Coordinates of C-alpha atoms in Angstrom, one line a residue:
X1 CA -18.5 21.1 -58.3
X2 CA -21.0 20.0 -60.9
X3 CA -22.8 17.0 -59.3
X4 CA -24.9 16.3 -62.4
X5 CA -22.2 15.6 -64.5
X6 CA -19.9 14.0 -61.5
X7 CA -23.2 11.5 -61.2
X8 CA -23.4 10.7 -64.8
X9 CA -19.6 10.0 -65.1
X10 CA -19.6 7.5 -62.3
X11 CA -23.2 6.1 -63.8
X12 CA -20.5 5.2 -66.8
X13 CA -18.1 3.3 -64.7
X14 CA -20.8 1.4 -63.2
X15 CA -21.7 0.3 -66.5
X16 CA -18.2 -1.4 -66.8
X17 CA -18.0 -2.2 -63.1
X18 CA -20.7 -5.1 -63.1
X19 CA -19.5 -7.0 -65.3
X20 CA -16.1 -7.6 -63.6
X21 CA -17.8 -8.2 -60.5
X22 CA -20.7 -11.9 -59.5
X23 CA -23.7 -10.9 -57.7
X24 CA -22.3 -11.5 -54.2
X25 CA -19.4 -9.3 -54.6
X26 CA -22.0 -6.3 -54.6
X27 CA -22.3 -5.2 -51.2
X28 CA -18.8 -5.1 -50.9
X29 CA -18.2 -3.1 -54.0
X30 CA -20.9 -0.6 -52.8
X31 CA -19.1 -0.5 -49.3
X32 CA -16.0 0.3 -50.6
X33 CA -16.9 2.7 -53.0
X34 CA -18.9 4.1 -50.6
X35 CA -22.4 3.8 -51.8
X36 CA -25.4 2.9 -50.0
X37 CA -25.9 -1.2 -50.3
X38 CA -27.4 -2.6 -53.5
X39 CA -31.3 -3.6 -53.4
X40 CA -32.3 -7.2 -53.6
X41 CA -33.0 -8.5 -57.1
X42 CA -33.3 -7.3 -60.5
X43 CA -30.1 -7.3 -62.7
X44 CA -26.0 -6.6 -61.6
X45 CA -26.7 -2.9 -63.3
X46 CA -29.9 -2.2 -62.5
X47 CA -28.6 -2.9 -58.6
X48 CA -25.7 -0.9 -58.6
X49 CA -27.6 2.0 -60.7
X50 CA -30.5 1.7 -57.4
X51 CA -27.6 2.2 -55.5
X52 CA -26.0 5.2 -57.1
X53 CA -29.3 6.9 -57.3
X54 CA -29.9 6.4 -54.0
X55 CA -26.2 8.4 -52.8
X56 CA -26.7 11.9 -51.8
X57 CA -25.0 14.3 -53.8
X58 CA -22.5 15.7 -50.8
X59 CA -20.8 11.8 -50.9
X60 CA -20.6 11.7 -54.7
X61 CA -16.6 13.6 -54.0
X62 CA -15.9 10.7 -51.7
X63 CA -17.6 7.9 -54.3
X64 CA -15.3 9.2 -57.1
X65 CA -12.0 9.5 -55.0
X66 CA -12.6 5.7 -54.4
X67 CA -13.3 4.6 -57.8
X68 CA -10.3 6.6 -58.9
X69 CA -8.3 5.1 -56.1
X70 CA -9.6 1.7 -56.3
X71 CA -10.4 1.0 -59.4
X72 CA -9.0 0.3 -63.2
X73 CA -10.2 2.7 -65.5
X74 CA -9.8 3.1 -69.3
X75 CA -7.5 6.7 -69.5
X76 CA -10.2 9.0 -71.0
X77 CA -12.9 8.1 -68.2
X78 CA -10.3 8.4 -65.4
X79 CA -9.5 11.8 -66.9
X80 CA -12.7 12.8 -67.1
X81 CA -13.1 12.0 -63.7
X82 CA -10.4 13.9 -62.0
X83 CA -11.5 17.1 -64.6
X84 CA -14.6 17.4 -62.5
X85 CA -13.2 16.4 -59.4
X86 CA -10.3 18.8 -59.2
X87 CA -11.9 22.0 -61.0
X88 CA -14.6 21.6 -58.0
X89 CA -12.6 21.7 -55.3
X90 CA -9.1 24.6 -54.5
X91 CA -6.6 24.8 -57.0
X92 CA -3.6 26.7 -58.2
X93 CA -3.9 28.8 -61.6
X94 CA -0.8 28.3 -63.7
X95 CA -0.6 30.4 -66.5
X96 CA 0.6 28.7 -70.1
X97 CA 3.3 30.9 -70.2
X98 CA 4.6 30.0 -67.3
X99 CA 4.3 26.2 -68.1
X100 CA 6.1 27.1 -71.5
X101 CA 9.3 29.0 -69.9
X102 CA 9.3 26.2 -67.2
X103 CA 9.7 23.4 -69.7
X104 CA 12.4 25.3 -71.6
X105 CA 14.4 25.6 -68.5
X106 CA 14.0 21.8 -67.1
X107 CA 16.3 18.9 -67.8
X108 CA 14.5 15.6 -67.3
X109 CA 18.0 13.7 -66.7
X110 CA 17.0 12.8 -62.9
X111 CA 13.5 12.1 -64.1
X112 CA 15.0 9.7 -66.6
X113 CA 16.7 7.9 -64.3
X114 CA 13.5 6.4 -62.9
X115 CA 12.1 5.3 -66.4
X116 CA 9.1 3.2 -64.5
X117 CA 8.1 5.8 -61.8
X118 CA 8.3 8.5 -64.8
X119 CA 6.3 6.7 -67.1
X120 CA 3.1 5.7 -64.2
X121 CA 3.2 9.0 -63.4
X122 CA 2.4 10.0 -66.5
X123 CA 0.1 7.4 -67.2
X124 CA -1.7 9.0 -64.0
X125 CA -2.0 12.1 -65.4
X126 CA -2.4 12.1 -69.6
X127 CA -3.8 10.4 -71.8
X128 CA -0.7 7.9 -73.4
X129 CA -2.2 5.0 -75.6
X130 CA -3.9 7.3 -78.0
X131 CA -2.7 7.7 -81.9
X132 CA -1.9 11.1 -81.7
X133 CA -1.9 11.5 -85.8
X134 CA -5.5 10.3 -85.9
X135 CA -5.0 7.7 -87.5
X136 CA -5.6 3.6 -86.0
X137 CA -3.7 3.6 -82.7
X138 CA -1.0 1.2 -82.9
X139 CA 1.6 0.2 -80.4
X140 CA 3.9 1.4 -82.2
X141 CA 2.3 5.2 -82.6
X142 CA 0.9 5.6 -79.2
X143 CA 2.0 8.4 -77.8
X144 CA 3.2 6.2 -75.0
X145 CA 5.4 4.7 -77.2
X146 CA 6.4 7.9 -79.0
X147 CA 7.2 9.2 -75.1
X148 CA 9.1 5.7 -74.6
X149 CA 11.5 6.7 -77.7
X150 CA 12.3 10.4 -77.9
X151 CA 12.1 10.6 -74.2
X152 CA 13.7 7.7 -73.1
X153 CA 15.3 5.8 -75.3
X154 CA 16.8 8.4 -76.8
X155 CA 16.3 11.9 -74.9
X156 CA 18.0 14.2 -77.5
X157 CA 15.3 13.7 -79.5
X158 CA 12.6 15.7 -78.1
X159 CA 13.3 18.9 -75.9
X160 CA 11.0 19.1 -72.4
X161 CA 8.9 21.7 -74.4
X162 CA 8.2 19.4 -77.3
X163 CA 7.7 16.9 -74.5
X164 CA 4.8 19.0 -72.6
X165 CA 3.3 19.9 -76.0
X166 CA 3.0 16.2 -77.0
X167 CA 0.9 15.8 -73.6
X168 CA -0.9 18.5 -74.3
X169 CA 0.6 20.2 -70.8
X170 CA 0.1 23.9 -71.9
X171 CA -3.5 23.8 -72.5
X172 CA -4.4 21.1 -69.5
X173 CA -6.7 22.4 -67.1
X174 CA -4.7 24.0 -63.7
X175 CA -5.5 21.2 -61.6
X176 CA -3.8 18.3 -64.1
X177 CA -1.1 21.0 -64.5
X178 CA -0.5 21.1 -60.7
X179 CA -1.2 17.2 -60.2
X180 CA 1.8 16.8 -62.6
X181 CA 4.1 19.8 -60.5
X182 CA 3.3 17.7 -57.7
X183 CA 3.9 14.5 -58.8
X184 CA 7.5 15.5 -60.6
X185 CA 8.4 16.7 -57.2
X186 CA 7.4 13.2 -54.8
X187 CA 9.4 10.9 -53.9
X188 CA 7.1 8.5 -55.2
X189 CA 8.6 9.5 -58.6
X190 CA 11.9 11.0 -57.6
X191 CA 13.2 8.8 -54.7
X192 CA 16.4 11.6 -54.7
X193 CA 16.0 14.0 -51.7
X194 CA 18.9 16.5 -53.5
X195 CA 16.9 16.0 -57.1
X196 CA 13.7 17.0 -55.3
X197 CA 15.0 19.8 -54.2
X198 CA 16.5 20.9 -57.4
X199 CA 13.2 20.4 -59.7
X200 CA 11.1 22.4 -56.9
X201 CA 13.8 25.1 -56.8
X202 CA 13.6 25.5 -60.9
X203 CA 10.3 25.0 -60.8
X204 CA 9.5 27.9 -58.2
X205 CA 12.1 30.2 -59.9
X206 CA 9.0 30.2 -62.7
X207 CA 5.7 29.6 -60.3
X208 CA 7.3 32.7 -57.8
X209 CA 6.2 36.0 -60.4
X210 CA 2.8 33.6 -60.9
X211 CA 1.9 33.6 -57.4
X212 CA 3.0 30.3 -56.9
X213 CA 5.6 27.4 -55.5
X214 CA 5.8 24.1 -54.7
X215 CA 6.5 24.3 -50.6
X216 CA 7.7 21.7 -48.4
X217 CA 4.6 20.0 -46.4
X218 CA 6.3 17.7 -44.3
X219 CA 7.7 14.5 -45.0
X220 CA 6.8 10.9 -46.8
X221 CA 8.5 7.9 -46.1
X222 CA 11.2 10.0 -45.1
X223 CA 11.6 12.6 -48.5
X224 CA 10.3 15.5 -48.6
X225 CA 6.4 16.0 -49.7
X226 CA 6.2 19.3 -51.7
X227 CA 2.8 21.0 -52.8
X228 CA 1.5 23.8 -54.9
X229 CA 0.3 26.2 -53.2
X230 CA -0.6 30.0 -53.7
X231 CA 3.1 32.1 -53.2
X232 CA 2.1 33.9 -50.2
X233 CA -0.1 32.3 -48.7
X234 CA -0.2 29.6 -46.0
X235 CA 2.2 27.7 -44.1
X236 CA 4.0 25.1 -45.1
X237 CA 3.0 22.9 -41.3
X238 CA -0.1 20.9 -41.0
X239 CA -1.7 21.7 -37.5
X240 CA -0.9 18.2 -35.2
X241 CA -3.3 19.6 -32.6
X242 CA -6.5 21.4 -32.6
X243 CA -7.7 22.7 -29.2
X244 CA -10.9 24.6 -29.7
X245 CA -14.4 25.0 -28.3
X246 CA -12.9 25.5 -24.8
X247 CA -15.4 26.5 -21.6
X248 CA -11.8 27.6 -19.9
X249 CA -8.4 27.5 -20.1
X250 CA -7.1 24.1 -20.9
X251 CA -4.8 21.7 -18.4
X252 CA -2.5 20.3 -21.0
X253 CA 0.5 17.8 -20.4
X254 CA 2.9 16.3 -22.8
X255 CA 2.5 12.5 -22.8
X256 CA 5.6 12.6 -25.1
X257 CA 7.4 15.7 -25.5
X258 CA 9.4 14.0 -28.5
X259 CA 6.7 13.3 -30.4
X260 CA 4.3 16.5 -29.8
X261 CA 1.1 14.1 -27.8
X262 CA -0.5 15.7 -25.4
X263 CA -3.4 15.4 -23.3
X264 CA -6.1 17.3 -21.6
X265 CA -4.8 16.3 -17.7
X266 CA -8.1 17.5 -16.3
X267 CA -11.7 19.3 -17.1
X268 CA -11.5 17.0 -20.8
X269 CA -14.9 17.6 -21.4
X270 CA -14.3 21.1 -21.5
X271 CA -11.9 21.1 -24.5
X272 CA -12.0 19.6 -28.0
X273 CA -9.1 18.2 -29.7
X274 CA -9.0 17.7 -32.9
X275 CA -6.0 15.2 -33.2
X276 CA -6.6 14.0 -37.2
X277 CA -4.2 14.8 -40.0
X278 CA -6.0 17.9 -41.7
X279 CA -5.6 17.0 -45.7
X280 CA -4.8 19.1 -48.8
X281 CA -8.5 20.1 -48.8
X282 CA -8.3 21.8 -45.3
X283 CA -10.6 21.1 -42.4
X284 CA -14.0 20.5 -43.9
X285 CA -17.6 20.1 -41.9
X286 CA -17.8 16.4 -42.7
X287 CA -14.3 15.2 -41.4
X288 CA -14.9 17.0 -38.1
X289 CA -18.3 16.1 -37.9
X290 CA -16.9 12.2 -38.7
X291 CA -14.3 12.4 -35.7
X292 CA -17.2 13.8 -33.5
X293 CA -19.1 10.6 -35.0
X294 CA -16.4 7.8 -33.9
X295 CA -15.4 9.6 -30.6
X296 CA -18.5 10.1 -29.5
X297 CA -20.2 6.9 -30.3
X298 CA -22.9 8.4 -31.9
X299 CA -24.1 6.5 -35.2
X300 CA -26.9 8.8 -36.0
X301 CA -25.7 11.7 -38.5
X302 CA -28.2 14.0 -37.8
X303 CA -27.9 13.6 -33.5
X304 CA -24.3 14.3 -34.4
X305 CA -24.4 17.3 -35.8
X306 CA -26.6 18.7 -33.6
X307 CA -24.6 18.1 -30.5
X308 CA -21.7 18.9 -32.2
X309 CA -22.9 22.3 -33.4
X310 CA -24.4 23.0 -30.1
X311 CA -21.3 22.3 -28.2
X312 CA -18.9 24.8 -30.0
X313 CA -21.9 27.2 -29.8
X314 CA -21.8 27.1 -26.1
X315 CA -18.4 27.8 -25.7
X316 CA -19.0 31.3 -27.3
X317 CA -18.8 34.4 -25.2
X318 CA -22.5 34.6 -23.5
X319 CA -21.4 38.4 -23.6
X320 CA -20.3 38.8 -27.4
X321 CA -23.4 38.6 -29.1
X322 CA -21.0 39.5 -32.1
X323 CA -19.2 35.9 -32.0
X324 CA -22.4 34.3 -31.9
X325 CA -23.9 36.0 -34.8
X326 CA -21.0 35.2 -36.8
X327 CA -20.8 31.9 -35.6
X328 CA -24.6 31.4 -36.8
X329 CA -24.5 33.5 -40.0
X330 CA -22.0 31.0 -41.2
X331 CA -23.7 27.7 -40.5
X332 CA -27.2 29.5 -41.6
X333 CA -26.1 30.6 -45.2
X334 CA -24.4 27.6 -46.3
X335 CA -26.5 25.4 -44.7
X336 CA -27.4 23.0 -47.9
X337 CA -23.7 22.4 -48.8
X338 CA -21.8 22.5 -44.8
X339 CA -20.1 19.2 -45.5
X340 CA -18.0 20.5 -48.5
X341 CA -16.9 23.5 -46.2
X342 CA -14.5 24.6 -43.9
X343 CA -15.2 23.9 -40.6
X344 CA -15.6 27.0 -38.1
X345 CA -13.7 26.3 -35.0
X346 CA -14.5 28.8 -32.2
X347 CA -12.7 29.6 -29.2
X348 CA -9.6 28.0 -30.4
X349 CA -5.6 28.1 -28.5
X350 CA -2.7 29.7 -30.8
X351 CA 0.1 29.8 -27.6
X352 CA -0.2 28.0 -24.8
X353 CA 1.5 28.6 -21.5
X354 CA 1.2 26.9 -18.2
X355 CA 1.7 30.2 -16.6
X356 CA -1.0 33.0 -16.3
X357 CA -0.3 36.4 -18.3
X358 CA 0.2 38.1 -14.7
X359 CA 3.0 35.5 -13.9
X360 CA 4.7 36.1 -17.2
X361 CA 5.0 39.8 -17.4
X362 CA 6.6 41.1 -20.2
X363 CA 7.2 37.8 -21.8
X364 CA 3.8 36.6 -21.9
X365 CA 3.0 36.0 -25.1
X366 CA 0.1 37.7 -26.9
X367 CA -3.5 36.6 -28.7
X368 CA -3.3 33.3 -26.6
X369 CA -7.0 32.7 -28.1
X370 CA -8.3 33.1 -31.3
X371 CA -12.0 33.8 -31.9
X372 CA -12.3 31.7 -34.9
X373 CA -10.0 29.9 -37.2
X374 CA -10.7 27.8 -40.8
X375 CA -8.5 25.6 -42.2
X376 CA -8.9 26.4 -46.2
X377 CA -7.5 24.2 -48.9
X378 CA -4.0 25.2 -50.0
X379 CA -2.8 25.2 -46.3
X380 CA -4.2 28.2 -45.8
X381 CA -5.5 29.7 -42.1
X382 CA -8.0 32.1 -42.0
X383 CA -8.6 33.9 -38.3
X384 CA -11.7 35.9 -37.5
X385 CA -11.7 38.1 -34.3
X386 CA -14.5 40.2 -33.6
X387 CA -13.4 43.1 -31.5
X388 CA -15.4 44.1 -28.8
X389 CA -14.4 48.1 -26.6
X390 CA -12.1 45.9 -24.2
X391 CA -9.6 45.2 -27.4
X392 CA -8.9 49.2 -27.0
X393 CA -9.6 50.7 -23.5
X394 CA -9.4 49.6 -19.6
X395 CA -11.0 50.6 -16.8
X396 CA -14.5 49.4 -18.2
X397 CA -14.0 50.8 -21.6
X398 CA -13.9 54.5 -20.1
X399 CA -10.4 55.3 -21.1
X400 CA -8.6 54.5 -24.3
X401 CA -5.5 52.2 -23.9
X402 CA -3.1 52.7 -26.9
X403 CA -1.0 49.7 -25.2
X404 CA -3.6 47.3 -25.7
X405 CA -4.2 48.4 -29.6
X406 CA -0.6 48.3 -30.4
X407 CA -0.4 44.7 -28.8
X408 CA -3.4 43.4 -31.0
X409 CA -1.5 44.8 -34.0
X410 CA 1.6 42.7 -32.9
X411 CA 0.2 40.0 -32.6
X412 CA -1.7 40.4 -36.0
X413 CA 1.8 40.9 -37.6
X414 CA 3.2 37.7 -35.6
X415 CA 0.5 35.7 -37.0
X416 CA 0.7 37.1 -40.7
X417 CA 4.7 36.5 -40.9
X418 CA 3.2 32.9 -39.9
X419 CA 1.2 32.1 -43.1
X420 CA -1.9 33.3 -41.3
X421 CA -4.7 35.4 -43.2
X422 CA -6.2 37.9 -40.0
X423 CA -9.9 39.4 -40.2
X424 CA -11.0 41.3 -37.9
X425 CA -14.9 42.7 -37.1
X426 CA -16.0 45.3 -34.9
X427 CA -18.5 43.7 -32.5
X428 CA -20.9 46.8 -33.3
X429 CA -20.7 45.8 -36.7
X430 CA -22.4 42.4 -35.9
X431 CA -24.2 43.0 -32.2
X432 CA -27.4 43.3 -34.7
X433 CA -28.4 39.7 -36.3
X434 CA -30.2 40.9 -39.4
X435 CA -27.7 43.8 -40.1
X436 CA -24.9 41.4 -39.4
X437 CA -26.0 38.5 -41.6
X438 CA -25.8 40.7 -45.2
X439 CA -22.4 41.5 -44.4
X440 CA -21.0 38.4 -43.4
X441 CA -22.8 36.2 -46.1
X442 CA -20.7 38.6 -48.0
X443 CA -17.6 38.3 -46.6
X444 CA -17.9 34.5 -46.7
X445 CA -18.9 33.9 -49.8
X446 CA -16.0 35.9 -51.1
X447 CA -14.0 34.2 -49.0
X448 CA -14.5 31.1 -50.1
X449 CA -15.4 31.9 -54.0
X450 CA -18.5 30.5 -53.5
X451 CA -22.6 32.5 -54.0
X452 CA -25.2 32.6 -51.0
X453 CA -26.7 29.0 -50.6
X454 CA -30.6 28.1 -50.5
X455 CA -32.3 26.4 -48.3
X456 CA -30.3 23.5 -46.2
X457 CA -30.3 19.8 -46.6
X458 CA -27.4 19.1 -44.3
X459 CA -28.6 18.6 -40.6
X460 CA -28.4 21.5 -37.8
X461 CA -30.4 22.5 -35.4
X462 CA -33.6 24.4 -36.0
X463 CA -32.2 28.4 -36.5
X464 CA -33.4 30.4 -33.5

């Protein structure tokens, strides 16, 4: 994400924003936007400036999302906005062609039958109350009121591809182009559970050869909630429950069976649980490190992190030196930008099952435990394993056990029919710390499309 550029389009709002606001509504405008508290003194700008200098670039994301969210802003700077915002972070490549064949095959009939929820949808998304002849902007040349005649008014005017040209849909950047998928698909827009359906079928008949679709991700207000995502990739559940970090096999109960709460009966402060809805963007370092904040009471960021870090570190395997490299070649080489990434939950449950594998017998289920798992944007779930001899041979690793191997691939297949994306390291491959860290700065920086990082700002403990 370009923070320069992010910084200087919010320094632009501000310069709107303080005249709207008297000098004692400051602190609360900084508060809500997010932004450290205004200095004593000197004018409305120069205050709210002080203040916006003064934020750290890994909030500006979270100062942005507010303004957009909480504030009026003219079209072109709210665009601008979101440009930089959404090009940062995951998102779904559409390719014009695509867009083109999809307009030519959509009827906006059940769009058009919610004139209001159309119409601030698009004003969300495009830029309406321009003149698009170049010429003065009137009302009556808008393309807002352009949209309001051949569109709705009178809808055999324009076809849907003349309609997505006038918005200049073909040539938007993916992330608008997905934003506006999205948005056609909600409820918000579409309060018609069977029209839903129908747009995201027609849709996906077109995103499928792409690598796309829009997939069902639960449920809002009781519709369906649909988002782009890569075709392929993912699952279409958000996790309710993450139980990671674990010094031993959990005692879980229900506490309501009906509505999936459950609680650690005994031992609790030998499991995590991660309880939070995980958002579009995946589980990132900061919103784990915020729940540890508020269920912890601890109000100091840096003490935080430390514990935090140090606690999923000790419930690595004191005998898989492997795990623990990997564990601290990740934190290590992305150390100046860990709050933008995904968190990397160790020692984390995928079955669970009150009865030991001995009890079981040949319907125990397999993998109970993963080594790692990440939570990626697009719903996507990542598992590392690092393989140590005891993956592939009994008796102490003297004698090869192909029933072992063929139930590791099972379970591999199980959890790739599931959405999941499997990696898996031989422990030799990282028993060595400094051969280890090349190759897995490597693998997760292609992983997560992003270069080696420099030097940290973001708090951890000193490296070993």
């Amino acid at each position: 994400m370009d923070m320069a550029q992010l910084r200087r389009l919010i320094d632009g709002v501000l310069c709107t924003l303080y005249r709207r606001y008297t000098e004692r509504e400051l602190p609360a405008l900084c508060e809500r936007l997010g932004l450290p508290p205004p200095s004593a003194g000197s004018s409305k700008h120069e205050r709210l400036v002080a203040s916006l200098n003064a934020c750290p670039d890994d909030r500006l994301p979270d100062v942005a999302d507010a303004v957009l969210d909480q504030e009026k802003l003219d079209q072109a700077e709210r665009m601008a906005l979101q440009d930089v915002l959404w090009l940062g972070r995951h998102h779904v490549q559409i390719p014009s062609r695509t867009r083109r064949e999809l307009a030519r095959d959509f009827d906006l009939s059940d769009h058009l039958g919610y004139p209001d929820r159309f119409m601030a949808l698009l004003g969300q998304l495009w830029h309406l109350d321009n003149d698009p002849l170049g010429g003065w902007t009137t009302p009556t040349n808008s393309l807002r009121s352009l949209i309001e005649r051949h569109v709705i008014r009178f809808p055999d005017d324009w076809t849907t591809e003349q309609f997505f040209e006038q918005l200049g849909a073909f040539e938007a950047p993916h992330p608008r182009f997905g934003h506006f998928l999205e948005g056609l698909a909600s409820s918000t827009v579409l309060p018609d559970e069977p029209a839903q359906r129908r747009f995201a079928e027609l849709a996906n008949r077109h995103l499928n050869p792409a690598g796309a679709q829009l997939s069902q991700n639960g449920e809002e207000d009781g519709y369906p909630h649909f988002q782009l995502v890569e075709h392929g990739r993912g699952t279409a559940r958000r996790p309710r429950n993450l139980i990671f970090a674990t010094l031993g096999k959990p005692d879980i109960r229900f506490t309501s069976a009906l509505d999936n709460d459950i609680e650690v009966a005994e031992r609790a402060d030998e499991v995590l649980v991660y309880d939070r809805p995980v958002g579009k963007e995946g589980l990132l370092w900061r919103d784990l490190l915020s729940w540890w904040q508020e269920t912890r009471g601890i109000t100091d960021q840096e003490q935080a992190a430390r514990a935090l870090y140090n606690r999923m570190k000790d419930s690595l395997p004191k005998e898989s030196p492997g795990q623990q490299n990997l564990f601290w070649c990740y934190h290590h080489a992305n150390w100046d930008r860990l709050s933008d990434l995904p968190a990397l939950l160790p020692e984390i449950w995928l079955h669970w099952d009150p009865k030991t594998l001995r009890e079981r017998g040949v319907h125990a289920m397999q993998n109970l435990r993963m080594d790692f798992l990440m939570l990626l944007p697009g719903t996507r779930r990542v598992v590392l394993e690092v393989d140590g001899i005891q993956h592939f041979t009994r008796n102490g690793g003297t004698e090869p056990d192909s029933a072992k191997y063929a139930a590791t691939m099972a379970g591999d297949r199980d959890l790739k029919f599931r959405g999941y994306e499997v990696f898996r390291f031989g422990h030799d491959e990282l028993r060595d710390r400094d051969r280890a860290q090349p190759l897995l700065t490597g693998f997760f920086g292609t992983l997560l499309d992003r270069p080696p990082a420099g030097p940290s700002r973001v708090p951890l403990p000193a490296q070993p």
